[in-house]
Amino acid sequence: MMGASMFKRDLFTTTEEHFRAEVVDFLDQEVVPHHDAWAAAGQTPRKIWQKAGSAGLLCRTVSPDYGGQGGSFLESVVLIEELARRRISGFLACLQGDIVAPYLMKLASPEQKARWLPGFVSGETLGAIAMTEPGGGSAIDAIATNWRRHSNRLVLNGTKTHISNGRSADLVIVAARSATAASQPGDSPELTLVMVEADRPGLSRKPIAKSAMPALDTAEIELENCLVPQDNILGREGRGFFYLMSFLGIERLVLAIYAQAMAEQMLTELIEACETRRVGAQTVLDFQNTRFNLAELYSSCAVNRAFVDQAIRAATAGKADPRTACIAKLRCAELLRNVALAGVQLRGAAGVSEASGARATQDLLDSALQSIWGGTNEVMRDVIGRSLASGL
Ligand SMILES: Cc1cc2nc3c(=O)[nH]c(=O)nc-3n(C[C@H](O)[C@H](O)[C@H](O)COP(=O)(O)OP(=O)(O)OC[C@H]3O[C@@H](n4cnc5c(N)ncnc54)[C@H](O)[C@@H]3O)c2cc1C
């Protein structure tokens, strides 16, 4: 059983709170009991996606025209938070609903939407977004995967790495550059987003073993003379860089919401642990050093919470701002890492041994990942810093 959240908030209406109760029931019954086994396997079974789809939990913001609920971003927030509070790394429903599906919702033609979105909602179809390459995920302008026309088809070549749901996805949105268009130094690269069905000949994938978020399917995807119809272009040809930059704004906010909810949950558990653990005649919480440390983390959580909720409000009103998302992601990822470090240190040996230690050290690894994916903390600083030059 999980307690109430750390701060009083006035974001949610009864609609979202009812939805939260459904999400909590589903996660506690269908996901949490199996999650350790999925983590050991490095893969989450497909049937959980279908079960979640049948329960109406996936892709809530998709329009009813394509099988969704037409819900608000606040429903997405509820799902992201409850996943994070349980440290669910495998069944990342927010990846499907709030990171990949928006590309289709905003850019796809009516035919493409009708083909793919109902499966996203039902959980029959899994999606992935493939930007990162072995040559450096931070340099999107250096993407080397390329496409060229061959009569009315596109031929794709290149390698994508660390792709979430990469092994299980049925549809991969691939960022690729035109093999023929030359770009000048300093130009935005001419990238195009291409939808590649995973069963196309020429597409192969292999799992990547990793220590953070262990139940998440993470894979390398190789495209070798992979042919797709030219109708598989998503949005406008050559506009891929612009699309990636704008959709990364939502992705970063989603990751900030995840990191903030995880930080609050981990801090709540740490305070309980410090209150319970006796060292001689006193508890760990009785030490002034502990109280100062926890006060610092709690204060940062409170400030981040206010900032993240403000960003959520703006995004719900259709006024998401990419720079705000970068600030939120940077601050929440850094705070999460600090909470995770304290989670090991203040538990003493219990922070690295037995069940409590396994949890605390896994938290440390998972927290480190939040500073990397979706753009590293260094890249967040770079983006924020560059934006200052163009005016506040
Ligand atoms: C579990 C997991 C899931 C992922 N899922 C996806 C996915 O679904 N789709 C996808 O496309 N990608 C995905 N990624 C990739 C992720 O987005 C990249 O790992 C991330 O963008 C960083 O790229 P990189 O790992 O290649 O690091 P690099 O770009 O090689 O960076 C190495 C170091 O250099 C630093 N650095 C780079 N550029 C700068 C700069 N300008 N200034 C200062 N320092 C800099 C970085 O901060 C970092 O510390 C995933 C990664 C992981 C680990």
Tab-separated table of C-alpha atoms and ligand atoms in Angstrom:
chain	number	residue	atom	x	y	z
A	1	MET	CA	0.000	0.000	0.000
A	2	MET	CA	1.358	3.401	-0.939
A	3	GLY	CA	0.693	6.528	1.121
A	4	ALA	CA	-0.582	9.914	-0.004
A	5	SER	CA	1.712	12.154	-2.003
A	6	MET	CA	4.161	14.465	-0.206
A	7	PHE	CA	2.518	17.803	-1.062
A	8	LYS	CA	-1.015	19.121	-1.181
A	9	ARG	CA	-1.852	19.986	-4.779
A	10	ASP	CA	-4.807	21.602	-6.461
A	11	LEU	CA	-4.142	20.402	-10.001
A	12	PHE	CA	-6.501	17.497	-10.272
A	13	THR	CA	-10.287	17.291	-10.467
A	14	THR	CA	-12.394	14.327	-9.395
A	15	THR	CA	-12.148	12.990	-12.961
A	16	GLU	CA	-8.393	12.547	-12.627
A	17	GLU	CA	-8.650	11.278	-9.061
A	18	HIS	CA	-11.082	8.573	-10.189
A	19	PHE	CA	-8.697	7.710	-12.973
A	20	ARG	CA	-5.857	7.577	-10.420
A	21	ALA	CA	-7.783	4.988	-8.412
A	22	GLU	CA	-8.155	2.830	-11.547
A	23	VAL	CA	-4.462	3.181	-12.368
A	24	VAL	CA	-3.417	2.305	-8.808
A	25	ASP	CA	-5.622	-0.821	-8.811
A	26	PHE	CA	-4.267	-1.948	-12.140
A	27	LEU	CA	-0.610	-1.366	-11.297
A	28	ASP	CA	-0.832	-2.960	-7.849
A	29	GLN	CA	-2.614	-6.045	-9.162
A	30	GLU	CA	-1.187	-6.583	-12.629
A	31	VAL	CA	2.257	-5.029	-12.640
A	32	VAL	CA	3.899	-4.732	-9.212
A	33	PRO	CA	3.697	-8.468	-8.309
A	34	HIS	CA	5.484	-9.431	-11.552
A	35	HIS	CA	7.918	-6.578	-11.937
A	36	ASP	CA	10.967	-8.275	-10.360
A	37	ALA	CA	10.598	-11.184	-12.784
A	38	TRP	CA	10.368	-8.787	-15.730
A	39	ALA	CA	13.462	-6.959	-14.485
A	40	ALA	CA	15.375	-10.249	-14.332
A	41	ALA	CA	14.275	-11.022	-17.908
A	42	GLY	CA	15.019	-7.474	-19.129
A	43	GLN	CA	11.681	-7.534	-20.917
A	44	THR	CA	8.036	-6.912	-20.150
A	45	PRO	CA	5.469	-9.344	-21.612
A	46	ARG	CA	3.261	-8.049	-24.390
A	47	LYS	CA	0.087	-9.191	-22.730
A	48	ILE	CA	0.394	-6.525	-20.043
A	49	TRP	CA	0.075	-3.860	-22.735
A	50	GLN	CA	-3.082	-5.497	-24.040
A	51	LYS	CA	-4.503	-5.804	-20.520
A	52	ALA	CA	-3.792	-2.126	-19.886
A	53	GLY	CA	-5.391	-1.258	-23.211
A	54	SER	CA	-8.511	-3.266	-22.347
A	55	ALA	CA	-8.670	-1.464	-18.995
A	56	GLY	CA	-8.643	1.859	-20.901
A	57	LEU	CA	-5.343	3.058	-19.441
A	58	LEU	CA	-3.265	3.593	-22.565
A	59	CYS	CA	-2.977	6.730	-24.696
A	60	ARG	CA	-5.776	8.567	-22.895
A	61	THR	CA	-5.272	11.762	-24.873
A	62	VAL	CA	-5.912	10.120	-28.258
A	63	SER	CA	-9.155	11.274	-29.838
A	64	PRO	CA	-12.241	8.995	-29.647
A	65	ASP	CA	-12.128	8.980	-33.478
A	66	TYR	CA	-9.150	6.664	-33.136
A	67	GLY	CA	-10.314	4.660	-30.116
A	68	GLY	CA	-8.987	6.939	-27.364
A	69	GLN	CA	-10.711	8.868	-24.612
A	70	GLY	CA	-9.814	12.383	-25.707
A	71	GLY	CA	-8.604	12.919	-22.128
A	72	SER	CA	-6.490	15.814	-20.917
A	73	PHE	CA	-2.757	15.819	-20.261
A	74	LEU	CA	-3.615	15.652	-16.548
A	75	GLU	CA	-4.656	12.029	-17.023
A	76	SER	CA	-1.243	11.327	-18.519
A	77	VAL	CA	0.318	12.996	-15.485
A	78	VAL	CA	-1.599	10.691	-13.141
A	79	LEU	CA	-0.327	7.612	-14.974
A	80	ILE	CA	3.288	8.872	-15.130
A	81	GLU	CA	3.286	9.639	-11.400
A	82	GLU	CA	1.875	6.300	-10.315
A	83	LEU	CA	4.368	4.425	-12.514
A	84	ALA	CA	7.223	6.450	-11.019
A	85	ARG	CA	6.075	6.041	-7.420
A	86	ARG	CA	6.240	2.262	-7.910
A	87	ARG	CA	9.582	2.471	-9.797
A	88	ILE	CA	8.000	0.654	-12.728
A	89	SER	CA	10.595	0.506	-15.447
A	90	GLY	CA	9.174	-2.149	-17.758
A	91	PHE	CA	5.653	-1.202	-18.556
A	92	LEU	CA	6.388	2.448	-19.355
A	93	ALA	CA	2.912	3.362	-20.516
A	94	CYS	CA	3.948	7.021	-20.750
A	95	LEU	CA	6.471	6.125	-23.442
A	96	GLN	CA	3.694	4.766	-25.634
A	97	GLY	CA	1.041	7.355	-24.748
A	98	ASP	CA	2.921	10.586	-24.158
A	99	ILE	CA	6.208	10.283	-26.026
A	100	VAL	CA	5.551	8.181	-29.164
A	101	ALA	CA	1.796	8.580	-29.790
A	102	PRO	CA	1.970	12.422	-29.941
A	103	TYR	CA	4.101	12.172	-33.104
A	104	LEU	CA	1.224	10.298	-34.769
A	105	MET	CA	-1.494	12.468	-33.227
A	106	LYS	CA	0.098	15.693	-34.456
A	107	LEU	CA	1.887	14.697	-37.675
A	108	ALA	CA	0.158	11.674	-39.211
A	109	SER	CA	-2.327	11.829	-42.071
A	110	PRO	CA	-5.908	10.647	-41.316
A	111	GLU	CA	-5.080	7.326	-43.046
A	112	GLN	CA	-1.914	6.854	-41.001
A	113	LYS	CA	-3.768	7.700	-37.791
A	114	ALA	CA	-6.560	5.245	-38.606
A	115	ARG	CA	-3.997	2.557	-39.299
A	116	TRP	CA	-1.884	2.942	-36.158
A	117	LEU	CA	-3.584	4.812	-33.324
A	118	PRO	CA	-6.343	2.301	-32.448
A	119	GLY	CA	-3.651	-0.346	-31.882
A	120	PHE	CA	-1.662	2.046	-29.704
A	121	VAL	CA	-4.749	2.591	-27.558
A	122	SER	CA	-5.669	-1.107	-27.301
A	123	GLY	CA	-2.082	-2.149	-26.599
A	124	GLU	CA	-2.052	-4.447	-29.646
A	125	THR	CA	0.569	-2.208	-31.267
A	126	LEU	CA	3.697	-0.904	-29.577
A	127	GLY	CA	5.628	2.094	-30.813
A	128	ALA	CA	9.173	3.401	-30.464
A	129	ILE	CA	10.980	6.595	-31.395
A	130	ALA	CA	14.499	6.100	-32.754
A	131	MET	CA	16.799	9.126	-32.730
A	132	THR	CA	19.929	8.006	-30.893
A	133	GLU	CA	22.842	6.534	-32.805
A	134	PRO	CA	26.119	4.940	-31.701
A	135	GLY	CA	27.966	8.062	-32.888
A	136	GLY	CA	26.506	10.164	-30.022
A	137	GLY	CA	22.931	10.586	-28.890
A	138	SER	CA	23.481	14.184	-27.849
A	139	ALA	CA	24.274	15.278	-31.391
A	140	ILE	CA	20.938	14.969	-33.173
A	141	ASP	CA	22.320	17.194	-35.935
A	142	ALA	CA	24.897	14.482	-36.655
A	143	ILE	CA	22.360	11.709	-37.305
A	144	ALA	CA	23.881	9.456	-39.971
A	145	THR	CA	20.987	7.081	-40.703
A	146	ASN	CA	19.881	7.945	-44.214
A	147	TRP	CA	17.170	7.373	-46.765
A	148	ARG	CA	16.985	7.606	-50.537
A	149	ARG	CA	14.146	7.155	-52.996
A	150	HIS	CA	13.863	4.016	-55.071
A	151	SER	CA	10.849	4.457	-57.420
A	152	ASN	CA	7.928	4.937	-55.022
A	153	ARG	CA	9.743	3.528	-52.002
A	154	LEU	CA	12.361	4.706	-49.512
A	155	VAL	CA	15.544	2.773	-48.776
A	156	LEU	CA	16.876	3.219	-45.231
A	157	ASN	CA	20.342	2.494	-43.912
A	158	GLY	CA	21.828	3.104	-40.483
A	159	THR	CA	21.946	2.036	-36.832
A	160	LYS	CA	19.894	3.302	-33.923
A	161	THR	CA	20.828	2.440	-30.362
A	162	HIS	CA	19.311	2.382	-26.860
A	163	ILE	CA	15.773	2.453	-28.242
A	164	SER	CA	13.075	1.943	-25.603
A	165	ASN	CA	10.629	-0.823	-26.523
A	166	GLY	CA	13.048	-1.395	-29.388
A	167	ARG	CA	12.707	-5.169	-29.377
A	168	SER	CA	8.939	-5.290	-28.952
A	169	ALA	CA	7.835	-2.284	-31.026
A	170	ASP	CA	5.686	-2.942	-34.091
A	171	LEU	CA	6.239	0.549	-35.422
A	172	VAL	CA	9.484	2.481	-35.155
A	173	ILE	CA	9.591	6.182	-35.990
A	174	VAL	CA	13.066	6.645	-37.436
A	175	ALA	CA	14.870	9.983	-37.794
A	176	ALA	CA	16.944	9.862	-40.978
A	177	ARG	CA	18.697	12.305	-43.250
A	178	SER	CA	18.344	12.453	-46.988
A	179	ALA	CA	21.270	10.646	-48.605
A	180	THR	CA	21.232	13.242	-51.373
A	181	ALA	CA	20.605	16.622	-49.677
A	182	ALA	CA	23.830	18.346	-48.653
A	183	SER	CA	23.640	20.609	-45.613
A	184	GLN	CA	26.043	23.431	-44.844
A	185	PRO	CA	27.797	23.698	-41.475
A	186	GLY	CA	25.468	25.529	-39.078
A	187	ASP	CA	22.327	24.540	-41.008
A	188	SER	CA	19.584	22.601	-39.268
A	189	PRO	CA	20.114	19.153	-40.785
A	190	GLU	CA	17.531	18.022	-43.262
A	191	LEU	CA	16.025	15.152	-41.318
A	192	THR	CA	12.845	13.280	-42.145
A	193	LEU	CA	10.766	11.085	-39.840
A	194	VAL	CA	9.944	7.737	-41.414
A	195	MET	CA	7.570	5.155	-39.966
A	196	VAL	CA	9.145	1.729	-40.270
A	197	GLU	CA	7.091	-1.387	-39.570
A	198	ALA	CA	9.232	-3.734	-37.511
A	199	ASP	CA	8.589	-6.696	-39.812
A	200	ARG	CA	10.089	-5.003	-42.891
A	201	PRO	CA	12.969	-7.002	-44.385
A	202	GLY	CA	16.234	-5.221	-43.638
A	203	LEU	CA	15.266	-4.269	-40.067
A	204	SER	CA	16.983	-6.264	-37.335
A	205	ARG	CA	17.347	-5.644	-33.616
A	206	LYS	CA	19.200	-6.917	-30.646
A	207	PRO	CA	18.696	-6.352	-26.929
A	208	ILE	CA	21.006	-4.134	-24.884
A	209	ALA	CA	21.738	-5.402	-21.374
A	210	LYS	CA	21.670	-2.618	-18.790
A	211	SER	CA	21.668	-2.034	-15.053
A	212	ALA	CA	19.269	0.941	-14.878
A	213	MET	CA	15.505	0.552	-15.407
A	214	PRO	CA	16.108	-3.175	-15.825
A	215	ALA	CA	12.616	-4.244	-16.919
A	216	LEU	CA	12.615	-1.807	-19.820
A	217	ASP	CA	13.128	-3.361	-23.243
A	218	THR	CA	16.090	-1.477	-24.714
A	219	ALA	CA	17.511	-2.415	-28.094
A	220	GLU	CA	19.756	-1.581	-30.993
A	221	ILE	CA	17.973	-1.378	-34.345
A	222	GLU	CA	19.846	-1.926	-37.579
A	223	LEU	CA	18.440	-0.828	-40.932
A	224	GLU	CA	20.134	-2.392	-43.918
A	225	ASN	CA	18.610	-1.479	-47.263
A	226	CYS	CA	15.272	-1.512	-45.493
A	227	LEU	CA	12.484	-0.653	-47.958
A	228	VAL	CA	9.290	1.154	-46.929
A	229	PRO	CA	6.564	2.808	-49.033
A	230	GLN	CA	7.127	6.538	-49.489
A	231	ASP	CA	3.745	7.082	-47.821
A	232	ASN	CA	5.485	6.123	-44.572
A	233	ILE	CA	6.964	9.605	-44.260
A	234	LEU	CA	5.551	11.203	-41.126
A	235	GLY	CA	4.717	14.879	-41.460
A	236	ARG	CA	6.648	16.839	-44.062
A	237	GLU	CA	9.812	15.619	-45.706
A	238	GLY	CA	12.877	17.508	-44.439
A	239	ARG	CA	11.127	18.868	-41.311
A	240	GLY	CA	12.323	16.099	-38.974
A	241	PHE	CA	14.814	18.198	-37.010
A	242	PHE	CA	12.163	20.787	-36.235
A	243	TYR	CA	9.694	18.043	-35.227
A	244	LEU	CA	12.222	16.324	-32.941
A	245	MET	CA	13.055	19.589	-31.210
A	246	SER	CA	9.415	20.387	-30.527
A	247	PHE	CA	8.399	16.857	-29.420
A	248	LEU	CA	11.470	16.617	-27.172
A	249	GLY	CA	9.823	19.415	-25.174
A	250	ILE	CA	6.939	17.147	-24.188
A	251	GLU	CA	9.260	14.155	-23.690
A	252	ARG	CA	11.394	16.177	-21.264
A	253	LEU	CA	8.379	17.331	-19.295
A	254	VAL	CA	7.162	13.722	-19.061
A	255	LEU	CA	10.600	12.677	-17.760
A	256	ALA	CA	10.624	15.564	-15.269
A	257	ILE	CA	7.198	14.518	-13.958
A	258	TYR	CA	8.471	10.944	-13.608
A	259	ALA	CA	11.671	12.028	-11.814
A	260	GLN	CA	9.837	14.376	-9.432
A	261	ALA	CA	7.262	11.745	-8.414
A	262	MET	CA	10.036	9.192	-7.902
A	263	ALA	CA	12.073	11.642	-5.797
A	264	GLU	CA	9.106	12.397	-3.528
A	265	GLN	CA	8.365	8.702	-3.034
A	266	MET	CA	11.988	7.831	-2.310
A	267	LEU	CA	12.297	10.718	0.144
A	268	THR	CA	9.117	9.675	1.948
A	269	GLU	CA	10.515	6.161	2.355
A	270	LEU	CA	13.882	7.509	3.480
A	271	ILE	CA	12.329	9.679	6.193
A	272	GLU	CA	10.442	6.609	7.466
A	273	ALA	CA	13.648	4.567	7.446
A	274	CYS	CA	15.517	7.267	9.406
A	275	GLU	CA	12.690	7.441	11.933
A	276	THR	CA	12.682	3.685	12.409
A	277	ARG	CA	16.396	2.918	12.573
A	278	ARG	CA	17.886	3.222	16.054
A	279	VAL	CA	21.579	3.914	16.536
A	280	GLY	CA	22.286	3.424	20.226
A	281	ALA	CA	19.760	5.434	22.201
A	282	GLN	CA	18.432	7.537	19.336
A	283	THR	CA	16.972	7.225	15.871
A	284	VAL	CA	18.857	8.330	12.750
A	285	LEU	CA	16.334	11.151	12.429
A	286	ASP	CA	17.360	12.447	15.855
A	287	PHE	CA	20.776	13.421	14.490
A	288	GLN	CA	20.875	17.054	13.488
A	289	ASN	CA	22.944	16.152	10.442
A	290	THR	CA	20.171	13.849	9.214
A	291	ARG	CA	17.499	16.485	9.767
A	292	PHE	CA	19.556	19.103	7.901
A	293	ASN	CA	20.118	16.732	4.999
A	294	LEU	CA	16.477	15.755	4.778
A	295	ALA	CA	15.346	19.371	5.168
A	296	GLU	CA	17.533	20.330	2.209
A	297	LEU	CA	16.069	17.561	0.041
A	298	TYR	CA	12.510	18.248	1.159
A	299	SER	CA	12.861	21.979	0.410
A	300	SER	CA	14.187	21.222	-3.070
A	301	CYS	CA	11.287	18.810	-3.619
A	302	ALA	CA	8.814	21.519	-2.583
A	303	VAL	CA	10.297	24.101	-4.959
A	304	ASN	CA	10.495	21.606	-7.844
A	305	ARG	CA	6.932	20.497	-7.202
A	306	ALA	CA	5.669	24.054	-7.579
A	307	PHE	CA	7.657	24.523	-10.801
A	308	VAL	CA	6.641	21.174	-12.309
A	309	ASP	CA	2.968	21.705	-11.484
A	310	GLN	CA	3.122	25.102	-13.148
A	311	ALA	CA	4.625	23.457	-16.256
A	312	ILE	CA	1.910	20.777	-16.157
A	313	ARG	CA	-0.772	23.469	-16.002
A	314	ALA	CA	0.711	25.226	-19.021
A	315	ALA	CA	1.020	21.978	-21.005
A	316	THR	CA	-2.585	21.059	-20.163
A	317	ALA	CA	-3.653	24.440	-21.524
A	318	GLY	CA	-1.692	23.760	-24.749
A	319	LYS	CA	1.063	26.208	-23.769
A	320	ALA	CA	3.981	23.857	-23.175
A	321	ASP	CA	7.328	25.583	-23.411
A	322	PRO	CA	10.488	23.597	-24.363
A	323	ARG	CA	12.847	25.704	-22.214
A	324	THR	CA	10.644	25.235	-19.147
A	325	ALA	CA	10.703	21.488	-19.839
A	326	CYS	CA	14.531	21.518	-19.962
A	327	ILE	CA	14.716	23.384	-16.643
A	328	ALA	CA	12.229	20.969	-15.055
A	329	LYS	CA	14.078	17.911	-16.355
A	330	LEU	CA	17.469	19.212	-15.233
A	331	ARG	CA	16.331	20.202	-11.737
A	332	CYS	CA	14.226	17.076	-11.112
A	333	ALA	CA	16.921	14.697	-12.374
A	334	GLU	CA	19.558	16.354	-10.165
A	335	LEU	CA	17.312	16.306	-7.120
A	336	LEU	CA	16.425	12.659	-7.736
A	337	ARG	CA	20.105	11.733	-7.824
A	338	ASN	CA	20.709	13.559	-4.538
A	339	VAL	CA	17.771	11.796	-2.887
A	340	ALA	CA	19.059	8.457	-4.165
A	341	LEU	CA	22.566	9.119	-2.800
A	342	ALA	CA	21.162	10.061	0.598
A	343	GLY	CA	18.999	6.934	0.375
A	344	VAL	CA	22.123	4.799	0.471
A	345	GLN	CA	24.172	6.927	2.873
A	346	LEU	CA	21.574	7.511	5.607
A	347	ARG	CA	20.613	3.836	5.705
A	348	GLY	CA	24.174	2.815	6.567
A	349	ALA	CA	24.991	-0.787	5.682
A	350	ALA	CA	21.298	-1.403	5.039
A	351	GLY	CA	21.690	0.916	2.048
A	352	VAL	CA	23.796	-1.691	0.273
A	353	SER	CA	22.662	-5.016	1.717
A	354	GLU	CA	19.563	-7.201	1.867
A	355	ALA	CA	16.239	-6.059	0.399
A	356	SER	CA	16.447	-2.409	1.490
A	357	GLY	CA	19.940	-2.158	-0.011
A	358	ALA	CA	18.852	-3.769	-3.281
A	359	ARG	CA	16.093	-1.170	-3.557
A	360	ALA	CA	18.358	1.760	-2.610
A	361	THR	CA	21.136	0.779	-5.019
A	362	GLN	CA	18.656	0.166	-7.841
A	363	ASP	CA	17.233	3.633	-7.101
A	364	LEU	CA	20.746	5.016	-7.504
A	365	LEU	CA	21.143	3.420	-10.938
A	366	ASP	CA	17.657	4.371	-12.098
A	367	SER	CA	18.245	7.937	-10.908
A	368	ALA	CA	21.490	8.158	-12.867
A	369	LEU	CA	19.557	7.254	-16.010
A	370	GLN	CA	17.167	10.169	-15.510
A	371	SER	CA	20.154	12.486	-15.986
A	372	ILE	CA	20.962	10.845	-19.329
A	373	TRP	CA	17.953	9.913	-21.434
A	374	GLY	CA	15.813	12.449	-23.216
A	375	GLY	CA	18.921	14.674	-23.278
A	376	THR	CA	21.671	14.634	-20.640
A	377	ASN	CA	21.942	17.208	-17.849
A	378	GLU	CA	24.866	18.768	-19.724
A	379	VAL	CA	22.749	19.083	-22.855
A	380	MET	CA	19.884	20.580	-20.794
A	381	ARG	CA	22.307	23.241	-19.519
A	382	ASP	CA	23.537	23.840	-23.043
A	383	VAL	CA	20.001	24.269	-24.423
A	384	ILE	CA	18.959	26.562	-21.563
A	385	GLY	CA	22.169	28.579	-21.880
A	386	ARG	CA	21.818	29.009	-25.638
A	387	SER	CA	18.208	30.127	-25.223
A	388	LEU	CA	19.398	32.998	-23.015
A	389	ALA	CA	21.290	34.481	-25.931
A	390	SER	CA	18.061	34.744	-27.927
A	391	GLY	CA	16.293	36.715	-25.206
A	392	LEU	CA	14.541	35.792	-21.954
B	1	LIG	C1	17.531	3.160	-21.024
B	1	LIG	C2	17.630	4.129	-22.167
B	1	LIG	C3	16.539	4.313	-22.995
B	1	LIG	C4	16.626	5.192	-24.093
B	1	LIG	N1	15.556	5.315	-24.952
B	1	LIG	C5	15.716	6.015	-26.115
B	1	LIG	C6	14.689	6.017	-27.120
B	1	LIG	O1	13.605	5.430	-26.941
B	1	LIG	N2	14.919	6.675	-28.287
B	1	LIG	C7	16.097	7.331	-28.522
B	1	LIG	O2	16.241	7.891	-29.596
B	1	LIG	N3	17.079	7.354	-27.589
B	1	LIG	C8	16.928	6.692	-26.406
B	1	LIG	N4	17.939	6.682	-25.470
B	1	LIG	C9	19.178	7.378	-25.744
B	1	LIG	C10	19.367	8.641	-24.925
B	1	LIG	O3	18.484	9.644	-25.323
B	1	LIG	C11	20.850	9.014	-25.057
B	1	LIG	O4	21.583	8.071	-24.289
B	1	LIG	C12	21.157	10.424	-24.610
B	1	LIG	O5	20.595	11.374	-25.479
B	1	LIG	C13	22.675	10.675	-24.534
B	1	LIG	O6	23.338	10.233	-25.677
B	1	LIG	P1	24.594	9.241	-25.530
B	1	LIG	O7	24.252	8.179	-24.576
B	1	LIG	O8	25.000	8.826	-26.896
B	1	LIG	O9	25.726	10.139	-24.865
B	1	LIG	P2	26.772	11.061	-25.631
B	1	LIG	O10	26.043	11.954	-26.557
B	1	LIG	O11	27.838	10.168	-26.193
B	1	LIG	O12	27.359	11.914	-24.443
B	1	LIG	C14	28.470	11.473	-23.621
B	1	LIG	C15	28.771	12.558	-22.602
B	1	LIG	O13	29.104	13.775	-23.284
B	1	LIG	C16	28.304	14.827	-22.790
B	1	LIG	N5	27.972	15.802	-23.842
B	1	LIG	C17	27.426	15.541	-25.043
B	1	LIG	N6	27.180	16.698	-25.702
B	1	LIG	C18	27.573	17.696	-24.883
B	1	LIG	C19	27.572	19.125	-24.983
B	1	LIG	N7	27.102	19.754	-26.049
B	1	LIG	N8	28.069	19.827	-23.932
B	1	LIG	C20	28.556	19.201	-22.842
B	1	LIG	N9	28.568	17.869	-22.688
B	1	LIG	C21	28.095	17.122	-23.692
B	1	LIG	C22	27.027	14.148	-22.312
B	1	LIG	O14	26.334	14.961	-21.393
B	1	LIG	C23	27.559	12.879	-21.698
B	1	LIG	O15	27.978	13.119	-20.390
B	1	LIG	C24	17.834	5.876	-24.336
B	1	LIG	C25	18.932	5.712	-23.458
B	1	LIG	C26	18.844	4.855	-22.404
B	1	LIG	C27	20.044	4.670	-21.525
